[in-house]
Coordinates of C-alpha atoms and ligand atoms in Angstrom, one line a residue:
M241 CA 27.8 4.5 3.7
G242 CA 30.3 5.6 6.4
T243 CA 31.9 2.8 8.2
A244 CA 31.1 4.6 11.6
M245 CA 27.4 4.3 10.7
W246 CA 26.6 1.2 12.6
S247 CA 23.1 0.7 13.9
R248 CA 22.8 -0.5 17.4
R249 CA 20.9 -3.5 16.1
S250 CA 23.6 -4.4 13.6
F251 CA 26.1 -4.4 16.2
L252 CA 24.1 -6.5 18.7
R253 CA 23.5 -9.1 16.0
M254 CA 27.2 -9.3 15.3
A255 CA 27.9 -9.6 19.0
G256 CA 25.5 -12.4 19.1
A257 CA 26.9 -14.2 16.1
A258 CA 30.5 -13.8 17.3
G259 CA 29.6 -15.0 20.7
T260 CA 28.7 -12.7 23.5
A261 CA 32.1 -13.3 25.3
A262 CA 34.1 -11.8 22.5
F263 CA 32.3 -8.5 22.6
A264 CA 30.6 -8.5 26.0
L265 CA 30.8 -5.1 27.6
K266 CA 34.2 -4.3 26.3
A267 CA 34.7 -0.6 26.8
G268 CA 35.4 -0.1 23.1
A269 CA 32.3 -2.0 22.0
I270 CA 30.0 0.0 24.3
E271 CA 31.6 3.2 22.9
R272 CA 30.9 2.0 19.4
V273 CA 27.3 1.2 20.1
T274 CA 26.8 4.6 21.8
E275 CA 28.5 6.2 18.8
A276 CA 26.3 4.2 16.4
A277 CA 23.1 5.1 18.2
Q278 CA 24.0 8.8 18.1
S279 CA 25.0 8.7 14.5
I280 CA 21.7 7.0 13.5
A281 CA 19.7 9.5 15.6
K282 CA 21.2 12.4 13.8
M283 CA 20.9 11.0 10.3
T284 CA 18.2 12.2 8.0
P285 CA 15.8 9.5 6.7
E286 CA 17.5 10.0 3.3
E287 CA 20.9 9.2 4.9
V288 CA 19.5 6.2 6.7
A289 CA 18.0 5.0 3.4
Q290 CA 21.6 4.5 2.2
D291 CA 22.9 2.8 5.3
E292 CA 23.2 -0.9 4.3
F293 CA 24.0 -2.0 7.8
F294 CA 20.6 -0.7 9.0
W295 CA 18.7 -2.3 6.1
R296 CA 20.5 -5.6 6.5
E297 CA 18.7 -6.0 9.8
I298 CA 15.4 -5.4 8.1
Q299 CA 16.2 -8.0 5.3
L300 CA 17.0 -10.6 8.0
A301 CA 13.6 -10.0 9.7
F302 CA 11.8 -11.8 6.9
K303 CA 11.8 -15.5 5.8
L304 CA 12.0 -15.2 2.1
D305 CA 12.7 -17.3 -1.0
R306 CA 15.8 -15.4 -2.2
T307 CA 16.0 -17.6 -5.3
L308 CA 13.3 -15.3 -6.6
I309 CA 13.5 -11.5 -6.8
N310 CA 10.1 -10.1 -5.6
L311 CA 9.4 -6.8 -7.3
N312 CA 5.6 -7.3 -6.9
N313 CA 5.2 -6.2 -3.4
G314 CA 2.2 -4.1 -4.4
F315 CA 0.2 -7.4 -4.5
T316 CA 0.7 -8.2 -0.9
S317 CA 3.9 -8.1 1.0
P318 CA 5.5 -10.9 2.9
T319 CA 5.0 -10.2 6.6
P320 CA 8.1 -10.1 8.9
R321 CA 8.7 -13.3 10.9
V322 CA 7.8 -11.6 14.2
A323 CA 4.2 -10.9 12.9
L324 CA 3.9 -14.3 11.3
E325 CA 5.0 -16.1 14.4
S326 CA 2.4 -14.2 16.4
V327 CA -0.3 -15.4 14.1
W328 CA 0.6 -19.0 15.1
R329 CA 0.9 -18.1 18.7
Y330 CA -2.6 -16.5 18.8
M331 CA -3.9 -19.4 16.7
D332 CA -2.6 -21.9 19.3
M333 CA -4.0 -19.8 22.1
V334 CA -7.5 -19.5 20.6
N335 CA -7.6 -23.2 19.8
M336 CA -7.0 -24.1 23.4
L337 CA -10.5 -22.9 24.3
P338 CA -12.1 -20.9 21.5
V339 CA -15.0 -19.4 23.4
H340 CA -12.7 -18.1 26.2
Y341 CA -9.7 -16.8 24.2
Q342 CA -11.5 -15.5 21.2
G343 CA -13.5 -13.2 23.5
Q344 CA -10.3 -12.1 25.2
I345 CA -8.6 -11.3 21.9
A346 CA -11.7 -9.5 20.6
G347 CA -11.5 -7.2 23.7
N348 CA -7.8 -6.8 23.5
V349 CA -7.7 -5.6 19.9
Q350 CA -9.1 -2.3 21.2
T351 CA -5.4 -1.5 21.8
L352 CA -4.9 -1.9 18.0
R353 CA -7.6 0.7 17.4
L354 CA -5.9 3.0 19.8
R355 CA -2.4 2.4 18.3
M356 CA -3.5 2.6 14.7
A357 CA -5.3 5.9 15.4
K358 CA -2.3 7.3 17.1
E359 CA 0.2 6.2 14.4
F360 CA -2.0 7.4 11.5
G361 CA -3.5 10.5 12.9
C362 CA -7.2 10.2 13.7
D363 CA -9.7 9.5 16.6
P364 CA -9.7 5.8 17.7
E365 CA -13.5 6.1 17.3
E366 CA -13.0 6.6 13.6
V367 CA -11.1 3.4 13.1
A368 CA -12.7 0.0 12.1
L369 CA -10.5 -3.0 11.5
T370 CA -11.4 -5.1 8.4
R371 CA -10.1 -8.0 6.4
G372 CA -8.7 -5.8 3.6
A373 CA -9.2 -2.8 1.5
S374 CA -12.0 -4.4 -0.7
E375 CA -14.0 -5.0 2.5
A376 CA -13.3 -1.6 3.9
L377 CA -14.3 0.2 0.7
Q378 CA -17.3 -1.9 -0.1
I379 CA -18.7 -1.2 3.3
V380 CA -18.9 2.5 2.5
Q381 CA -19.6 2.1 -1.2
N382 CA -22.6 -0.2 -0.6
G383 CA -23.5 1.6 2.7
I384 CA -24.3 5.1 1.5
D385 CA -27.9 5.8 0.5
L386 CA -28.2 6.8 -3.2
K387 CA -31.3 7.3 -5.2
P388 CA -31.7 6.4 -8.9
G389 CA -30.0 9.0 -11.0
D390 CA -27.6 10.0 -8.2
E391 CA -24.1 10.1 -9.6
V392 CA -20.7 8.8 -8.5
V393 CA -17.7 10.4 -10.2
T394 CA -14.5 8.1 -10.3
T395 CA -11.7 7.4 -12.7
D396 CA -10.8 4.6 -15.1
Q397 CA -7.7 3.8 -13.2
D398 CA -9.4 3.0 -10.0
Y399 CA -9.2 -0.5 -8.7
P400 CA -11.4 -2.9 -10.8
R401 CA -13.1 -4.4 -7.8
M402 CA -14.2 -1.1 -6.6
L403 CA -15.4 0.0 -10.0
T404 CA -17.3 -3.3 -10.1
T405 CA -19.0 -2.4 -6.9
W406 CA -20.3 0.9 -8.2
D407 CA -21.3 -0.9 -11.5
Q408 CA -23.3 -3.3 -9.5
R409 CA -25.2 -0.5 -7.7
M410 CA -25.7 1.0 -11.2
R411 CA -27.3 -2.2 -12.5
R412 CA -29.2 -2.9 -9.3
E413 CA -30.4 0.6 -8.3
G414 CA -30.0 2.8 -11.3
I415 CA -27.4 5.1 -9.9
K416 CA -25.1 6.9 -12.5
V417 CA -21.4 6.3 -12.5
T418 CA -19.2 8.7 -14.4
R419 CA -15.6 7.7 -15.0
F420 CA -12.8 9.7 -16.6
Q421 CA -9.4 8.9 -18.0
F422 CA -6.2 10.8 -17.3
P423 CA -2.7 10.6 -18.7
V424 CA 0.2 9.2 -16.6
P425 CA 2.0 10.8 -14.9
T426 CA 0.0 13.9 -14.6
T427 CA -0.2 16.7 -12.1
Q428 CA -2.4 17.1 -9.1
D429 CA -3.8 20.3 -10.6
D430 CA -4.9 18.3 -13.7
L431 CA -6.6 15.7 -11.6
Y432 CA -8.3 18.4 -9.5
R433 CA -9.6 20.1 -12.7
R434 CA -10.9 16.8 -14.1
F435 CA -13.0 16.2 -11.0
E436 CA -14.2 19.7 -10.9
K437 CA -15.3 19.5 -14.5
A438 CA -17.1 16.2 -14.0
I439 CA -19.4 17.6 -11.2
S440 CA -23.1 17.7 -12.0
P441 CA -26.1 18.7 -9.9
R442 CA -26.6 15.0 -9.2
T443 CA -23.1 14.2 -8.1
K444 CA -23.2 12.7 -4.6
V445 CA -19.9 10.8 -4.3
F446 CA -16.2 11.3 -5.4
H447 CA -14.4 8.0 -5.4
F448 CA -10.6 8.0 -6.1
T449 CA -7.3 6.4 -5.0
H450 CA -4.7 8.2 -2.8
I451 CA -2.2 6.6 -5.2
T452 CA -3.2 4.2 -8.0
N453 CA -2.1 0.6 -7.9
L454 CA -0.9 1.0 -11.5
T455 CA 1.6 3.8 -11.8
A456 CA 1.4 5.1 -8.2
Q457 CA -0.2 8.4 -9.5
L458 CA -0.7 10.5 -6.5
F459 CA -4.0 12.4 -6.0
P460 CA -4.6 15.7 -4.2
V461 CA -6.8 14.2 -1.6
Q462 CA -7.2 17.2 0.7
R463 CA -8.0 19.6 -2.1
L464 CA -10.5 17.2 -3.7
S465 CA -12.2 16.6 -0.3
R466 CA -12.5 20.3 0.2
L467 CA -14.0 20.7 -3.2
A468 CA -16.4 17.9 -2.6
R469 CA -17.5 19.2 0.9
S470 CA -18.2 22.6 -0.6
K471 CA -20.7 21.0 -2.9
G472 CA -22.2 18.5 -0.4
I473 CA -20.4 15.6 -2.1
V474 CA -19.1 12.6 -0.1
T475 CA -15.5 11.6 -0.6
I476 CA -14.5 7.8 -0.5
V477 CA -10.8 7.4 -0.9
D478 CA -9.0 4.2 -1.8
G479 CA -5.8 4.2 0.2
A480 CA -5.0 0.5 -0.3
H481 CA -1.5 1.3 -1.4
A482 CA -0.8 4.5 0.6
L483 CA -1.0 3.9 4.2
G484 CA 2.3 2.5 5.5
Q485 CA 4.1 3.2 2.2
F486 CA 4.6 7.0 2.9
P487 CA 3.8 9.1 5.9
F488 CA 0.7 11.3 6.3
K489 CA -2.1 11.7 8.8
L490 CA -5.5 10.5 8.1
R491 CA -7.3 13.6 9.5
D492 CA -5.2 15.9 7.3
L493 CA -6.7 14.3 4.2
E494 CA -10.2 15.7 5.2
C495 CA -12.0 12.9 3.3
D496 CA -15.1 11.2 4.6
A497 CA -14.0 7.6 4.3
Y498 CA -10.7 5.9 3.6
G499 CA -10.0 2.2 3.0
V500 CA -6.7 0.5 3.4
S501 CA -5.0 -2.9 2.7
L502 CA -2.8 -3.4 5.7
H503 CA -1.2 -6.6 4.2
K504 CA 0.4 -4.4 1.6
W505 CA 2.7 -1.7 2.9
L506 CA 2.1 -2.1 6.6
L507 CA 3.4 -5.6 6.1
A508 CA 0.6 -7.1 8.3
P509 CA -0.4 -10.8 7.9
L510 CA -2.8 -11.5 5.0
G511 CA -6.3 -10.5 5.9
N512 CA -5.9 -7.1 7.6
G513 CA -7.4 -3.9 6.5
L514 CA -8.6 -0.6 7.9
L515 CA -11.6 1.6 7.4
Y516 CA -11.4 5.1 8.5
V517 CA -14.8 7.1 8.7
R518 CA -14.9 10.7 9.8
R519 CA -16.8 10.8 13.0
D520 CA -19.8 12.7 11.9
M521 CA -20.1 10.5 8.8
I522 CA -20.4 7.3 10.7
P523 CA -24.2 7.4 10.9
K524 CA -24.4 8.1 7.2
F525 CA -23.1 4.7 6.2
W526 CA -24.9 1.4 6.7
P527 CA -22.7 -1.5 7.6
L528 CA -22.3 -4.3 5.0
Q529 CA -23.4 -6.9 7.6
A530 CA -26.3 -5.7 9.7
A531 CA -25.8 -4.2 13.1
P532 CA -28.3 -3.1 15.8
E533 CA -29.7 0.4 15.7
Q534 CA -27.9 1.3 19.0
Q535 CA -24.7 1.0 17.0
D536 CA -25.7 3.6 14.4
N537 CA -23.0 6.1 15.6
D538 CA -20.4 3.4 16.5
I539 CA -17.5 2.7 14.3
R540 CA -17.7 -0.9 15.6
K541 CA -20.8 -1.6 13.6
F542 CA -18.6 -2.0 10.5
E543 CA -16.6 -4.8 12.2
S544 CA -19.7 -7.1 13.0
I545 CA -18.9 -9.9 10.6
G546 CA -19.4 -12.9 12.8
T547 CA -16.8 -15.4 13.7
H548 CA -13.5 -14.9 12.0
P549 CA -9.8 -15.6 12.5
W550 CA -8.9 -13.3 15.4
A551 CA -5.3 -14.5 15.4
I552 CA -4.7 -12.7 12.1
R553 CA -6.2 -9.4 13.4
A554 CA -4.2 -9.7 16.7
A555 CA -1.0 -10.1 14.8
L556 CA -1.4 -6.7 13.3
G557 CA 0.0 -5.5 16.6
E558 CA 3.4 -6.9 15.7
A559 CA 3.3 -5.6 12.2
L560 CA 2.6 -2.1 13.5
A561 CA 5.5 -2.4 16.0
F562 CA 7.8 -3.5 13.2
H563 CA 6.7 -0.5 11.0
Q564 CA 7.3 1.8 14.0
A565 CA 10.7 0.4 14.7
I566 CA 11.8 1.2 11.1
G567 CA 10.0 4.6 11.3
A568 CA 7.6 5.8 8.7
E569 CA 10.0 8.5 7.3
R570 CA 12.9 6.1 7.0
K571 CA 10.8 3.5 5.3
A572 CA 9.5 5.9 2.7
A573 CA 12.9 7.2 2.1
R574 CA 14.3 3.7 1.6
L575 CA 11.5 2.8 -0.8
R576 CA 12.1 5.9 -2.9
F577 CA 15.9 5.2 -2.8
L578 CA 15.3 1.8 -4.3
T579 CA 13.0 3.0 -6.9
L580 CA 15.2 5.8 -7.9
R581 CA 18.2 3.4 -8.1
W582 CA 16.6 1.5 -10.9
A583 CA 14.9 4.4 -12.5
N584 CA 18.0 6.6 -12.7
A585 CA 20.0 3.7 -14.1
L586 CA 17.6 3.2 -16.9
K587 CA 15.9 6.5 -17.7
A588 CA 18.5 7.9 -20.1
H589 CA 17.9 5.1 -22.6
P590 CA 15.6 6.5 -25.4
R591 CA 13.3 3.5 -25.4
I592 CA 12.7 3.6 -21.7
K593 CA 9.5 5.3 -20.6
I594 CA 8.8 5.9 -16.9
L595 CA 5.1 6.4 -16.2
S596 CA 5.4 7.6 -12.6
E597 CA 6.5 11.0 -11.4
L598 CA 10.1 10.4 -10.3
S599 CA 11.6 13.8 -11.3
D600 CA 11.5 17.1 -9.4
P601 CA 10.1 16.6 -6.8
P602 CA 9.5 12.8 -6.9
Q603 CA 5.9 11.7 -6.1
A604 CA 6.4 8.0 -5.8
W605 CA 7.9 5.7 -3.2
G606 CA 7.9 1.9 -3.5
V607 CA 5.7 1.6 -6.7
A608 CA 6.6 2.9 -10.1
A609 CA 5.8 1.8 -13.7
V610 CA 8.2 1.5 -16.6
N611 CA 7.8 0.6 -20.3
I612 CA 10.3 -0.4 -23.0
E613 CA 9.2 1.0 -26.3
G614 CA 8.7 -1.8 -28.9
I615 CA 8.5 -4.6 -26.4
D616 CA 5.2 -6.2 -25.3
V617 CA 5.2 -5.8 -21.6
R618 CA 3.8 -9.4 -21.1
A619 CA 6.7 -10.7 -23.0
L620 CA 9.0 -8.6 -20.9
A621 CA 7.6 -9.9 -17.7
K622 CA 8.0 -13.5 -18.9
F623 CA 11.6 -12.8 -20.0
L624 CA 12.4 -11.3 -16.5
M625 CA 11.0 -14.4 -14.9
D626 CA 12.5 -17.0 -17.2
N627 CA 16.0 -15.5 -17.3
Y628 CA 16.4 -13.7 -14.0
R629 CA 13.7 -15.1 -11.8
I630 CA 12.3 -11.5 -11.3
V631 CA 8.6 -11.3 -10.3
A632 CA 7.0 -8.1 -11.6
V633 CA 3.5 -7.5 -12.9
P634 CA 2.7 -6.5 -16.4
L635 CA -0.1 -3.9 -16.7
V636 CA -2.2 -4.1 -19.8
G637 CA -5.3 -2.1 -20.0
G638 CA -8.4 -4.3 -20.0
A639 CA -11.9 -4.1 -21.5
P640 CA -15.0 -2.6 -20.0
P641 CA -16.6 -2.9 -17.5
N642 CA -13.4 -3.0 -15.6
S643 CA -10.4 -0.7 -15.7
V644 CA -9.6 0.9 -19.0
F645 CA -6.3 2.6 -19.6
D646 CA -4.5 3.0 -22.8
Y647 CA -0.9 2.1 -21.8
Q648 CA 1.2 -0.9 -21.1
A649 CA 3.8 -0.9 -18.3
L650 CA 5.7 -3.1 -15.9
R651 CA 4.9 -2.3 -12.4
V652 CA 8.0 -2.5 -10.2
S653 CA 7.5 -2.6 -6.4
P654 CA 10.4 -3.5 -4.2
N655 CA 10.1 -3.4 -0.4
V656 CA 12.1 -2.8 2.8
Y657 CA 13.8 -6.1 2.6
T658 CA 14.9 -5.7 -1.1
T659 CA 18.7 -5.8 -1.5
L660 CA 20.6 -3.4 -3.7
E661 CA 21.9 -6.5 -5.6
E662 CA 18.3 -7.4 -6.5
I663 CA 17.6 -3.9 -7.8
D664 CA 20.8 -4.0 -9.8
T665 CA 19.9 -7.4 -11.3
F666 CA 16.7 -5.9 -12.4
V667 CA 18.5 -3.1 -14.1
Q668 CA 20.9 -5.6 -15.8
A669 CA 17.9 -7.7 -16.9
M670 CA 16.2 -4.6 -18.4
E671 CA 19.5 -3.7 -20.2
D672 CA 19.6 -7.1 -21.6
A673 CA 16.1 -6.8 -22.9
L674 CA 16.9 -3.4 -24.4
K675 CA 20.0 -4.7 -26.1
N676 CA 18.9 -8.1 -27.2
G677 CA 15.1 -7.9 -27.3
V678 CA 12.9 -10.6 -25.8
P679 CA 11.3 -13.5 -27.6
E680 CA 8.0 -12.6 -29.3
D681 CA 6.4 -15.9 -28.6
M682 CA 6.6 -15.2 -24.9
A683 CA 3.7 -12.7 -25.1
R684 CA 1.1 -15.3 -24.3
I685 CA 0.9 -14.8 -20.6
P686 CA -2.2 -13.3 -19.1
G687 CA -2.7 -9.5 -18.8
Y688 CA -4.1 -7.2 -16.2
P689 CA -6.9 -6.8 -15.2
A690 CA -8.6 -9.7 -16.8
D691 CA -6.5 -12.4 -15.3
I692 CA -4.0 -11.0 -12.8
V693 CA -5.0 -9.2 -9.6
V694 CA -2.4 -6.6 -8.7
Ligands
PLP100 C1 -6.0 0.3 -5.3 C2 -6.5 -0.9 -4.6 N1 -7.7 -0.9 -4.0 C3 -8.2 -1.9 -3.4 C4 -7.5 -3.1 -3.4 C5 -8.1 -4.3 -2.7 O1 -7.4 -4.6 -1.5 P1 -7.5 -6.0 -0.7 O2 -6.8 -7.0 -1.6 O3 -6.9 -5.7 0.6 O4 -9.0 -6.3 -0.6 C6 -6.3 -3.2 -4.0 C7 -5.5 -4.5 -4.0 O5 -4.6 -4.7 -4.8 C8 -5.7 -2.1 -4.6 O6 -4.6 -2.1 -5.3

């Protein structure tokens, strides 16, 4: 990091801390700010990713417990203070006269539909705001008409709750669900071929993740959507982990429906999600909670869920502004930089196995999975917690009917507020485990997916 690479915000914070008088409007200071703004503007996202002054500002935007090292941001992320405080503010406001203010907020969140559509590249009339990815995806999973014998093709590494949703339709209505396994990491060509091979004359739906919640395996969404469309198959894509973690435009994916967890990588307050439905597909999906016929073609039919905490939804506005202030490209570059920092430090060790694609070109950002040969991953997770206060989730393939995968791995997911010191502590802890082993009797903590939701 060059010493001249001061961000404007770093400087302003220092100016505040030192007392405005000390810095105020001195010619030199202004010049430095101007210089800093110019140097940041010219930097590539990869250069900004290594500018600790810039990221210190982001670190300070959160109220965290830094006695713990959170490497499980894939679960849900802490939301920045500015968004959390706006939850309280909107709560206070609604509470003053619920019938009045609730209606106002309900009307005002139309701006969020417009802003989300602009930021993530689709028509505002294709955006429904939900309480999470489970709700978004279940709306379309349960909302599509299928006859007994109609087939859904999906994978064993899809999210257990979403698989359970298809299984319930199988039990209730006699649809057929075909799941296939795949190695990790694998290529996009391999995943394409597996879907292509699985198609039968009764296949009506492809359901897959944009990236998995396990090893962050990336799927060729656009190619699969085109393949599906050419055969009259509907594509439902689970983007719980993708949107907000790395940049892309929804319309470029060409899928029919896409569900997102905004409390993950968009850093929104808990209880925010998004459902994108391609415009001409809106009438093809029934809403989960009934809506009047006049709304058949209206994306808002998916939002009719009765009285709910509007403050949480309204606060999405601040989370989006925070995301935009960092910049999607810079955020993705920083997440990849943090991931590569630990992965590159560990990968040369013969017992280290990395299950995410981090080589040329890397296809992961803030989520990657690693295994130490010969060590039970549950014992490893417990060792990391007990000795280093590191929170990271052990992935252990579970039994049917939920997710079945034949590997163990530790999922490591830092975030924009993670410090280099925290990453380096993780490396040190893993080296300790490699050198000295971990106690065997620590293996008795629950495994995924039976007991831990990740
Ligand atoms: C791949 C995937 N899909 C769906 C979900 C469900 O998201 P939510 O908790 O927002 O309902 C998750 C949550 O971890 C997930 O990882």
